[in-house]
Amino acid sequence: MVKKILKFGGTSVGTIERIKHVANIIRKEHVSGNQIIAVVSAMSGKTNELIELSKEISEKFEKRELDVLLSTGEQVTSALLCGALIKLKIKARSWLNWQIPILTEGEHSNSRIVNMNVSKINEFIKDGIAIVPGFQGISKNGDVTTIGRGGSDATAVAIAKLFDADACEIYTDVDGVFSSDPNNVPVAKKIDKISYEEMLELSSLGAKVMQSSAVQTAMIYDIPIEVRSTFTDRKGTRIFDQQNIDYTKSVTGVAYSKDDAKITIIGVEDKPGVAANIFEPLNEAQINVDMVIQNISSDQRTTDITFTVKRNDLSKTTEILKKNKKVKFNKITNNDKVAKVSIVGAGMVSTPGVTFKMFKGLAEEKINILAISTSEIKLSVIIDEPNTLKAVKKLHTIFNLD
Ligand code: ADP
Ligand code: ASP
Ligand code: MG
């Protein structure tokens, strides 16, 4: 008997009709003899709707209460899906996060699952379907917590690990992982198999088809994942260990995100220790700095430093810089209408000229590069936001992904 974790995302359970369709997918798996734990997201748009409601009460809605509020989205879907299965005469039961319990650590809205009681559910799935709400848990103190946007993927992978499952399938609204977002790059192709490392880069750089912390957990514990469509029977994408890396391709995918902002500090003193003085208070405030560029000083006394942070950290960052007595500068400018476009591929390591090809392609489209960052298997640039899709499509073409 095979134990499977099936996760259904927001669009897959977005209407009552779709929930009934998902119940049928689960029924088929059940009658073919598999033990099933289904993990569900909130109906599409629900989590955003709840966030908006909280803002109508207060822009600084209490974090503990926000988690109580947001966790309800997945609870609604769990009960509805369970009802749909019972209607099909299948034994099914849903659990709330604290009833299992799903134990988490970390701060509200950004917790992580550390443990779960498996005995009740393991007993139940011998002849029934267990339904678990994604994206949430309960802390040591008994508070309801959520685990970050897109977190139902992470719930599914954590359950696959803790229940020692044989398979973890992520059902979504596209056929699998593509060489770029198929909804915006129609020529993108489905990838049949991809390594954890490449998927982790793609997810962290904006391919939201898999949440990055879910991929990270899968990579650490070697939990193979299949991403597939709720709406077609086509084979999906298998994400697994690095023996699946396709070294013949220099680039596997092109990802992009629009959640960065760029800050430039003009006329900073050019002497040892200045960079440390700038970034120390940002580190203390837990602001993650991504790319950093320092110009060569033309007058030997002052220089300009440019760096990027997450867009929602922008105002906090500029506030901290302005208050920083240890650093003297002329002025600070910022730009939050930027996008990060990245190419990812394990084959990059062994292919010379990838950087040149990327820069040349962007130059041909007259797209200005504002910042660059590289790692062994990815190359990212910051560009003006309106150029995003033009850049993504160009890179997709020149790296033979169309
Ligand atoms: P779910 O609600 O099922 O979790 P998400 O909306 O979180 O689904 O993720 C699926 C979406 O991810 C797709 O509809 C697609 O627009 C987007 N996406 C972005 N990049 C990629 C990619 N490289 N491959 C597939 N989908 C992608
Ligand atoms: N409902 C949550 C979100 O929209 C979690 C998820 O769908 O994975 O972020
Ligand atoms: Mg998702």
Coordinates of C-alpha atoms and ligand atoms in Angstrom, one line a residue:
M1 CA 0.0 0.0 0.0
V2 CA 1.3 3.4 -1.0
K3 CA 1.0 6.4 1.3
K4 CA 0.5 9.6 -0.7
I5 CA 0.3 13.3 0.2
L6 CA -1.8 15.2 -2.3
K7 CA -1.8 19.0 -2.0
F8 CA -4.4 21.2 -3.8
G9 CA -3.7 24.9 -4.3
G10 CA -6.1 27.8 -4.2
T11 CA -7.4 27.7 -7.8
S12 CA -7.8 23.9 -7.6
V13 CA -10.4 24.4 -4.8
G14 CA -11.6 27.9 -5.9
T15 CA -15.2 27.0 -6.4
I16 CA -17.7 24.3 -5.1
E17 CA -17.5 22.6 -8.6
R18 CA -13.7 22.4 -8.3
I19 CA -13.9 21.1 -4.8
K20 CA -16.2 18.3 -6.1
H21 CA -13.7 17.6 -8.9
V22 CA -10.8 17.4 -6.3
A23 CA -12.9 15.0 -4.3
N24 CA -13.2 12.8 -7.4
I25 CA -9.4 12.8 -7.9
I26 CA -9.0 11.7 -4.3
R27 CA -11.6 9.1 -4.6
K28 CA -9.8 7.5 -7.6
E29 CA -6.5 7.4 -5.6
H30 CA -8.4 5.9 -2.7
V31 CA -10.2 3.1 -4.6
S32 CA -6.9 2.1 -6.3
G33 CA -5.7 1.3 -2.8
N34 CA -3.6 4.2 -1.8
Q35 CA -3.6 5.8 1.7
I36 CA -4.2 9.5 1.3
I37 CA -3.6 12.6 3.3
A38 CA -4.9 15.7 1.4
V39 CA -3.5 19.1 2.2
V40 CA -5.6 22.1 1.1
S41 CA -5.1 25.8 0.5
A42 CA -7.7 28.5 1.0
M43 CA -10.1 29.0 -2.0
S44 CA -8.3 31.3 -4.5
G45 CA -8.3 35.0 -3.4
K46 CA -9.5 34.2 0.1
T47 CA -6.3 34.9 1.9
N48 CA -5.9 38.3 0.2
E49 CA -9.5 39.1 1.0
L50 CA -8.9 38.3 4.7
I51 CA -5.8 40.5 4.7
E52 CA -7.9 43.4 3.2
L53 CA -10.5 43.0 5.9
S54 CA -7.9 43.2 8.6
K55 CA -6.6 46.4 7.0
E56 CA -10.1 47.9 7.2
I57 CA -9.8 47.5 11.0
S58 CA -6.2 48.6 11.2
E59 CA -3.1 48.9 9.0
K60 CA -1.2 47.5 12.0
F61 CA -3.6 44.6 12.8
E62 CA -2.2 42.6 15.7
K63 CA 0.0 39.8 14.3
R64 CA -1.4 37.1 16.6
E65 CA -5.0 37.9 15.5
L66 CA -4.0 38.1 11.9
D67 CA -2.8 34.5 12.0
V68 CA -6.1 33.5 13.7
L69 CA -7.9 35.2 10.8
L70 CA -5.8 34.0 7.9
S71 CA -5.8 30.3 9.1
T72 CA -9.6 30.2 8.6
G73 CA -9.3 30.2 4.8
E74 CA -7.8 26.7 4.7
Q75 CA -10.2 25.5 7.4
V76 CA -13.2 26.4 5.3
T77 CA -11.7 24.4 2.3
S78 CA -10.9 21.4 4.5
A79 CA -14.4 21.0 5.8
L80 CA -16.0 21.6 2.3
L81 CA -13.7 19.0 0.7
C82 CA -14.4 16.6 3.5
G83 CA -18.1 17.1 3.0
A84 CA -17.7 16.4 -0.7
L85 CA -15.9 13.1 0.0
I86 CA -18.5 12.0 2.5
K87 CA -21.2 12.8 -0.1
L88 CA -19.3 10.3 -2.4
K89 CA -19.7 7.8 0.4
I90 CA -16.0 7.8 1.3
K91 CA -14.9 7.8 4.9
A92 CA -13.1 11.2 5.4
R93 CA -12.3 13.5 8.3
S94 CA -10.7 17.0 8.6
W95 CA -8.6 18.2 11.4
L96 CA -7.8 21.7 12.6
N97 CA -4.2 22.6 13.1
W98 CA -4.4 22.3 17.0
Q99 CA -6.3 19.1 16.8
I100 CA -3.5 17.2 15.2
P101 CA -1.5 19.2 16.4
I102 CA 0.9 20.8 13.8
L103 CA 3.6 22.3 16.0
T104 CA 5.5 25.4 14.7
E105 CA 8.4 27.6 15.8
G106 CA 9.1 31.2 14.9
E107 CA 7.3 34.5 14.7
H108 CA 3.7 35.0 13.6
S109 CA 3.1 34.9 9.8
N110 CA 6.5 33.4 9.3
S111 CA 6.6 30.3 11.4
R112 CA 7.9 26.9 10.4
I113 CA 6.5 23.4 11.1
V114 CA 8.8 21.4 13.4
N115 CA 6.6 18.4 14.4
M116 CA 3.2 16.8 14.2
N117 CA 1.4 14.0 16.0
V118 CA 1.1 11.3 13.4
S119 CA -0.7 8.5 15.3
K120 CA -4.3 9.6 15.0
I121 CA -4.1 10.3 11.3
N122 CA -2.0 7.2 10.5
E123 CA -4.7 5.1 12.2
F124 CA -7.5 7.0 10.3
I125 CA -6.0 6.6 6.8
K126 CA -6.0 2.8 7.0
D127 CA -9.5 3.1 5.6
G128 CA -10.3 6.8 5.3
I129 CA -9.1 10.1 3.9
A130 CA -7.4 12.6 6.2
I131 CA -7.7 16.3 5.3
V132 CA -5.3 18.8 6.7
P133 CA -5.4 22.6 6.4
G134 CA -2.2 23.9 4.8
F135 CA -0.3 27.1 5.7
Q136 CA -0.7 26.9 9.5
G137 CA 0.1 25.3 12.9
I138 CA 0.2 26.0 16.6
S139 CA 3.1 27.4 18.6
K140 CA 4.5 26.0 21.9
N141 CA 2.4 28.6 23.7
G142 CA -0.8 27.4 22.0
D143 CA -1.2 30.3 19.6
V144 CA -2.3 29.7 16.0
T145 CA 0.5 30.5 13.6
T146 CA 0.9 30.7 9.8
I147 CA 4.0 29.8 7.9
G148 CA 4.3 32.4 5.1
R149 CA 2.5 33.0 1.8
G150 CA 2.2 29.9 -0.4
G151 CA 2.8 27.9 2.7
S152 CA 0.5 25.0 2.0
D153 CA 3.3 23.6 -0.2
A154 CA 5.5 23.6 2.9
T155 CA 2.8 21.8 4.9
A156 CA 2.6 19.1 2.3
V157 CA 6.3 18.5 2.2
A158 CA 6.5 18.5 6.1
I159 CA 3.7 16.0 6.2
A160 CA 5.5 13.8 3.6
K161 CA 8.5 13.8 5.8
L162 CA 6.8 13.3 9.2
F163 CA 4.5 10.6 7.9
D164 CA 7.2 8.9 5.9
A165 CA 5.1 9.1 2.7
D166 CA 5.9 7.3 -0.5
A167 CA 4.8 10.3 -2.7
C168 CA 4.1 14.0 -2.5
E169 CA 2.0 15.5 -5.3
I170 CA 1.4 19.2 -5.7
Y171 CA -1.8 19.7 -7.7
T172 CA -2.0 23.2 -9.2
D173 CA -3.5 25.2 -12.1
V174 CA -0.7 24.6 -14.6
D175 CA 0.7 21.3 -16.0
G176 CA 3.9 21.5 -13.9
V177 CA 7.1 23.6 -13.6
F178 CA 7.7 25.5 -16.9
S179 CA 10.8 27.2 -18.3
S180 CA 9.1 30.4 -17.3
D181 CA 5.6 31.4 -16.1
P182 CA 3.4 29.9 -18.7
N183 CA 0.6 32.4 -18.0
N184 CA 2.9 35.3 -19.2
V185 CA 5.3 33.5 -21.5
P186 CA 3.2 31.4 -23.7
V187 CA 6.2 29.8 -25.5
A188 CA 7.4 28.4 -22.1
K189 CA 7.8 24.6 -22.1
K190 CA 7.0 22.2 -19.3
I191 CA 10.1 20.7 -17.7
D192 CA 9.8 16.9 -17.1
K193 CA 12.3 16.7 -14.3
I194 CA 14.4 19.2 -12.4
S195 CA 16.9 19.1 -9.5
Y196 CA 16.1 20.4 -6.1
E197 CA 18.9 23.0 -6.4
E198 CA 17.5 24.5 -9.7
M199 CA 13.9 24.5 -8.4
L200 CA 15.0 26.2 -5.2
E201 CA 16.6 29.0 -7.2
L202 CA 13.6 29.3 -9.5
S203 CA 11.2 29.5 -6.5
S204 CA 13.3 31.9 -4.5
L205 CA 13.6 34.1 -7.6
G206 CA 9.9 34.3 -8.3
A207 CA 8.5 31.1 -9.8
K208 CA 5.7 30.8 -7.3
V209 CA 4.5 27.4 -8.6
M210 CA 6.5 25.9 -5.6
Q211 CA 7.1 27.8 -2.4
S212 CA 10.8 28.0 -1.8
S213 CA 10.9 26.8 1.8
A214 CA 8.9 23.7 0.7
V215 CA 11.6 23.0 -1.9
Q216 CA 14.3 23.6 0.7
T217 CA 12.8 21.0 3.1
A218 CA 12.4 18.5 0.2
M219 CA 16.0 19.0 -0.7
I220 CA 17.3 18.5 2.9
Y221 CA 15.3 15.4 3.5
D222 CA 15.4 14.1 -0.1
I223 CA 11.6 14.0 -0.6
P224 CA 10.8 13.7 -4.3
I225 CA 7.9 16.0 -5.4
E226 CA 5.6 15.9 -8.4
V227 CA 4.0 19.1 -9.5
R228 CA 0.9 18.4 -11.7
S229 CA -2.4 19.8 -12.9
T230 CA -5.7 19.4 -11.2
F231 CA -7.4 20.0 -14.5
T232 CA -5.6 17.7 -16.9
D233 CA -4.3 14.2 -16.8
R234 CA -0.9 15.2 -18.2
K235 CA 2.3 14.1 -16.6
G236 CA 3.7 16.8 -14.4
T237 CA 7.2 17.8 -13.3
R238 CA 9.3 15.6 -11.0
I239 CA 11.6 17.5 -8.6
F240 CA 14.3 15.3 -7.1
D241 CA 18.0 14.9 -6.4
Q242 CA 20.9 16.3 -8.4
Q243 CA 21.5 13.2 -10.5
N244 CA 18.6 14.7 -12.6
I245 CA 20.5 17.8 -13.5
D246 CA 20.6 18.3 -17.2
Y247 CA 24.1 19.5 -17.8
T248 CA 23.5 19.8 -21.6
K249 CA 21.4 22.9 -21.1
S250 CA 23.1 26.0 -19.8
V251 CA 19.8 27.6 -18.7
T252 CA 16.8 25.6 -17.3
G253 CA 14.4 28.5 -16.6
V254 CA 13.9 32.2 -16.5
A255 CA 12.2 33.6 -13.3
Y256 CA 11.2 37.1 -12.3
S257 CA 9.9 39.0 -9.3
K258 CA 8.6 42.4 -8.7
D259 CA 9.1 42.6 -5.0
D260 CA 12.5 44.3 -4.8
A261 CA 13.5 48.0 -4.3
K262 CA 16.8 49.7 -5.1
I263 CA 18.5 52.3 -2.8
T264 CA 21.5 54.4 -3.6
I265 CA 23.4 56.4 -1.0
I266 CA 25.2 59.2 -2.8
G267 CA 28.5 60.7 -1.6
V268 CA 29.4 58.3 1.2
E269 CA 32.9 58.7 2.7
D270 CA 35.2 56.2 1.0
K271 CA 37.1 54.7 3.9
P272 CA 37.4 51.3 5.7
G273 CA 34.4 50.4 7.9
V274 CA 31.8 52.5 6.1
A275 CA 30.0 49.6 4.5
A276 CA 29.9 47.8 7.8
N277 CA 28.5 50.9 9.5
I278 CA 25.7 51.1 6.8
F279 CA 24.7 47.5 6.9
E280 CA 25.0 46.8 10.7
P281 CA 21.7 48.5 11.7
L282 CA 19.9 46.9 8.8
N283 CA 21.1 43.5 9.9
E284 CA 19.9 44.3 13.4
A285 CA 16.5 45.2 12.0
Q286 CA 16.5 41.9 10.2
I287 CA 16.4 43.6 6.8
N288 CA 17.7 41.3 4.1
V289 CA 20.1 43.0 1.7
D290 CA 20.3 41.3 -1.6
M291 CA 22.6 42.9 -4.2
V292 CA 25.3 45.5 -3.4
I293 CA 27.3 47.7 -5.8
Q294 CA 29.9 50.2 -4.8
N295 CA 31.2 52.6 -7.4
I296 CA 34.9 53.3 -7.7
S297 CA 35.6 56.6 -6.0
S298 CA 36.4 59.3 -8.5
D299 CA 37.7 61.9 -6.0
Q300 CA 39.3 59.3 -3.6
R301 CA 37.1 60.8 -0.8
T302 CA 33.5 59.8 -1.5
T303 CA 31.6 57.1 -3.4
D304 CA 28.1 55.9 -4.1
I305 CA 26.7 52.6 -2.7
T306 CA 23.6 50.9 -4.3
F307 CA 21.8 48.0 -2.9
T308 CA 18.5 46.2 -3.1
V309 CA 16.0 45.1 -0.3
K310 CA 12.5 43.6 -0.4
R311 CA 10.1 46.3 -1.5
N312 CA 8.1 46.2 1.7
D313 CA 11.3 46.9 3.7
L314 CA 12.0 50.0 1.7
S315 CA 10.6 52.7 4.0
K316 CA 12.0 51.0 7.1
T317 CA 15.4 50.9 5.4
T318 CA 15.5 54.5 4.4
E319 CA 14.4 55.5 7.9
I320 CA 17.2 53.5 9.4
L321 CA 19.8 55.0 7.0
K322 CA 18.7 58.6 7.7
K323 CA 18.9 58.0 11.5
N324 CA 22.4 56.4 11.2
K325 CA 24.8 58.9 12.9
K326 CA 27.9 56.8 12.0
V327 CA 27.5 57.4 8.2
K328 CA 27.9 60.7 6.4
F329 CA 26.5 61.1 2.9
N330 CA 25.0 63.7 0.5
K331 CA 21.7 62.1 -0.2
I332 CA 19.6 58.9 -0.6
T333 CA 17.6 58.0 -3.6
N334 CA 15.4 55.0 -4.1
N335 CA 13.4 53.2 -6.8
D336 CA 10.7 50.7 -6.1
K337 CA 9.6 50.3 -9.7
V338 CA 12.3 47.7 -10.4
A339 CA 12.1 44.0 -11.2
K340 CA 14.6 41.2 -10.8
V341 CA 15.0 38.9 -13.8
S342 CA 17.0 35.7 -13.4
I343 CA 18.3 32.9 -15.4
V344 CA 18.8 29.6 -13.6
G345 CA 20.7 26.5 -14.7
A346 CA 23.1 23.9 -13.2
G347 CA 24.7 23.6 -16.6
M348 CA 25.9 27.3 -16.4
V349 CA 28.9 26.2 -14.4
S350 CA 30.4 24.4 -17.3
T351 CA 29.2 26.7 -20.1
P352 CA 31.4 29.8 -20.8
G353 CA 29.8 33.0 -22.1
V354 CA 26.4 32.8 -20.4
T355 CA 26.9 36.2 -18.7
F356 CA 27.9 37.9 -21.9
K357 CA 25.0 36.3 -23.8
M358 CA 22.5 37.6 -21.1
F359 CA 23.9 41.1 -21.1
K360 CA 24.1 41.2 -24.9
G361 CA 20.5 40.1 -25.2
L362 CA 19.3 42.8 -22.8
A363 CA 21.4 45.4 -24.6
E364 CA 19.7 44.4 -27.9
E365 CA 16.4 45.2 -26.3
K366 CA 17.8 48.5 -25.0
I367 CA 17.2 47.4 -21.4
N368 CA 19.4 49.0 -18.8
I369 CA 20.9 46.8 -16.1
L370 CA 20.7 48.5 -12.7
A371 CA 22.4 45.8 -10.5
I372 CA 23.7 42.3 -11.0
S373 CA 24.2 39.3 -8.7
T374 CA 25.5 35.8 -9.5
S375 CA 25.9 32.4 -7.9
E376 CA 27.1 29.1 -9.4
I377 CA 23.7 28.3 -10.9
K378 CA 22.0 31.6 -11.4
L379 CA 22.5 35.1 -12.7
S380 CA 20.1 37.9 -11.7
V381 CA 19.7 41.5 -12.9
I382 CA 17.7 44.4 -11.6
I383 CA 16.0 46.3 -14.4
D384 CA 13.1 48.9 -14.6
E385 CA 9.9 47.2 -13.9
P386 CA 8.1 48.0 -17.2
N387 CA 10.7 46.1 -19.1
T388 CA 10.2 42.8 -17.2
L389 CA 8.3 40.7 -19.7
K390 CA 10.4 42.0 -22.6
A391 CA 13.5 40.9 -20.8
V392 CA 12.1 37.5 -19.8
K393 CA 10.9 36.7 -23.3
K394 CA 14.2 37.7 -24.8
L395 CA 16.3 35.6 -22.4
H396 CA 13.9 32.7 -22.9
T397 CA 14.5 32.9 -26.6
I398 CA 18.3 33.4 -26.6
F399 CA 18.8 30.5 -24.2
N400 CA 16.8 28.2 -26.6
L401 CA 13.9 27.6 -24.2
D402 CA 11.0 28.6 -26.5
Ligands
ADP1 P1 -1.4 27.2 -6.1 O1 -2.6 28.0 -5.8 O2 -1.8 25.9 -6.8 O3 -0.5 27.0 -5.0 P2 0.2 29.2 -7.3 O4 -0.6 30.3 -7.9 O5 0.9 29.4 -6.0 O6 -0.7 27.9 -7.3 O7 1.3 28.8 -8.4 C1 0.9 28.4 -9.7 C2 1.3 29.6 -10.6 O8 2.7 29.8 -10.6 C3 0.9 29.4 -12.1 O9 -0.4 29.7 -12.3 C4 1.9 30.3 -12.8 O10 1.3 31.5 -13.2 C5 2.9 30.6 -11.7 N1 4.3 30.3 -12.2 C6 5.3 31.2 -12.1 N2 6.5 30.7 -12.6 C7 6.2 29.5 -13.1 C8 6.9 28.4 -13.7 N3 8.2 28.5 -14.0 N4 6.3 27.3 -14.0 C9 4.9 27.1 -13.7 N5 4.2 28.1 -13.1 C10 4.8 29.2 -12.8
ASP2 N1 -3.6 30.5 1.4 C1 -2.2 30.8 1.6 C2 -1.8 31.9 0.6 O1 -2.6 32.3 -0.2 C3 -1.3 29.6 1.5 C4 -1.3 28.8 0.2 O2 -2.2 29.0 -0.6 O3 -0.4 28.0 0.0 O4 -0.6 32.3 0.7
MG3 MG 1.1 28.2 -4.3

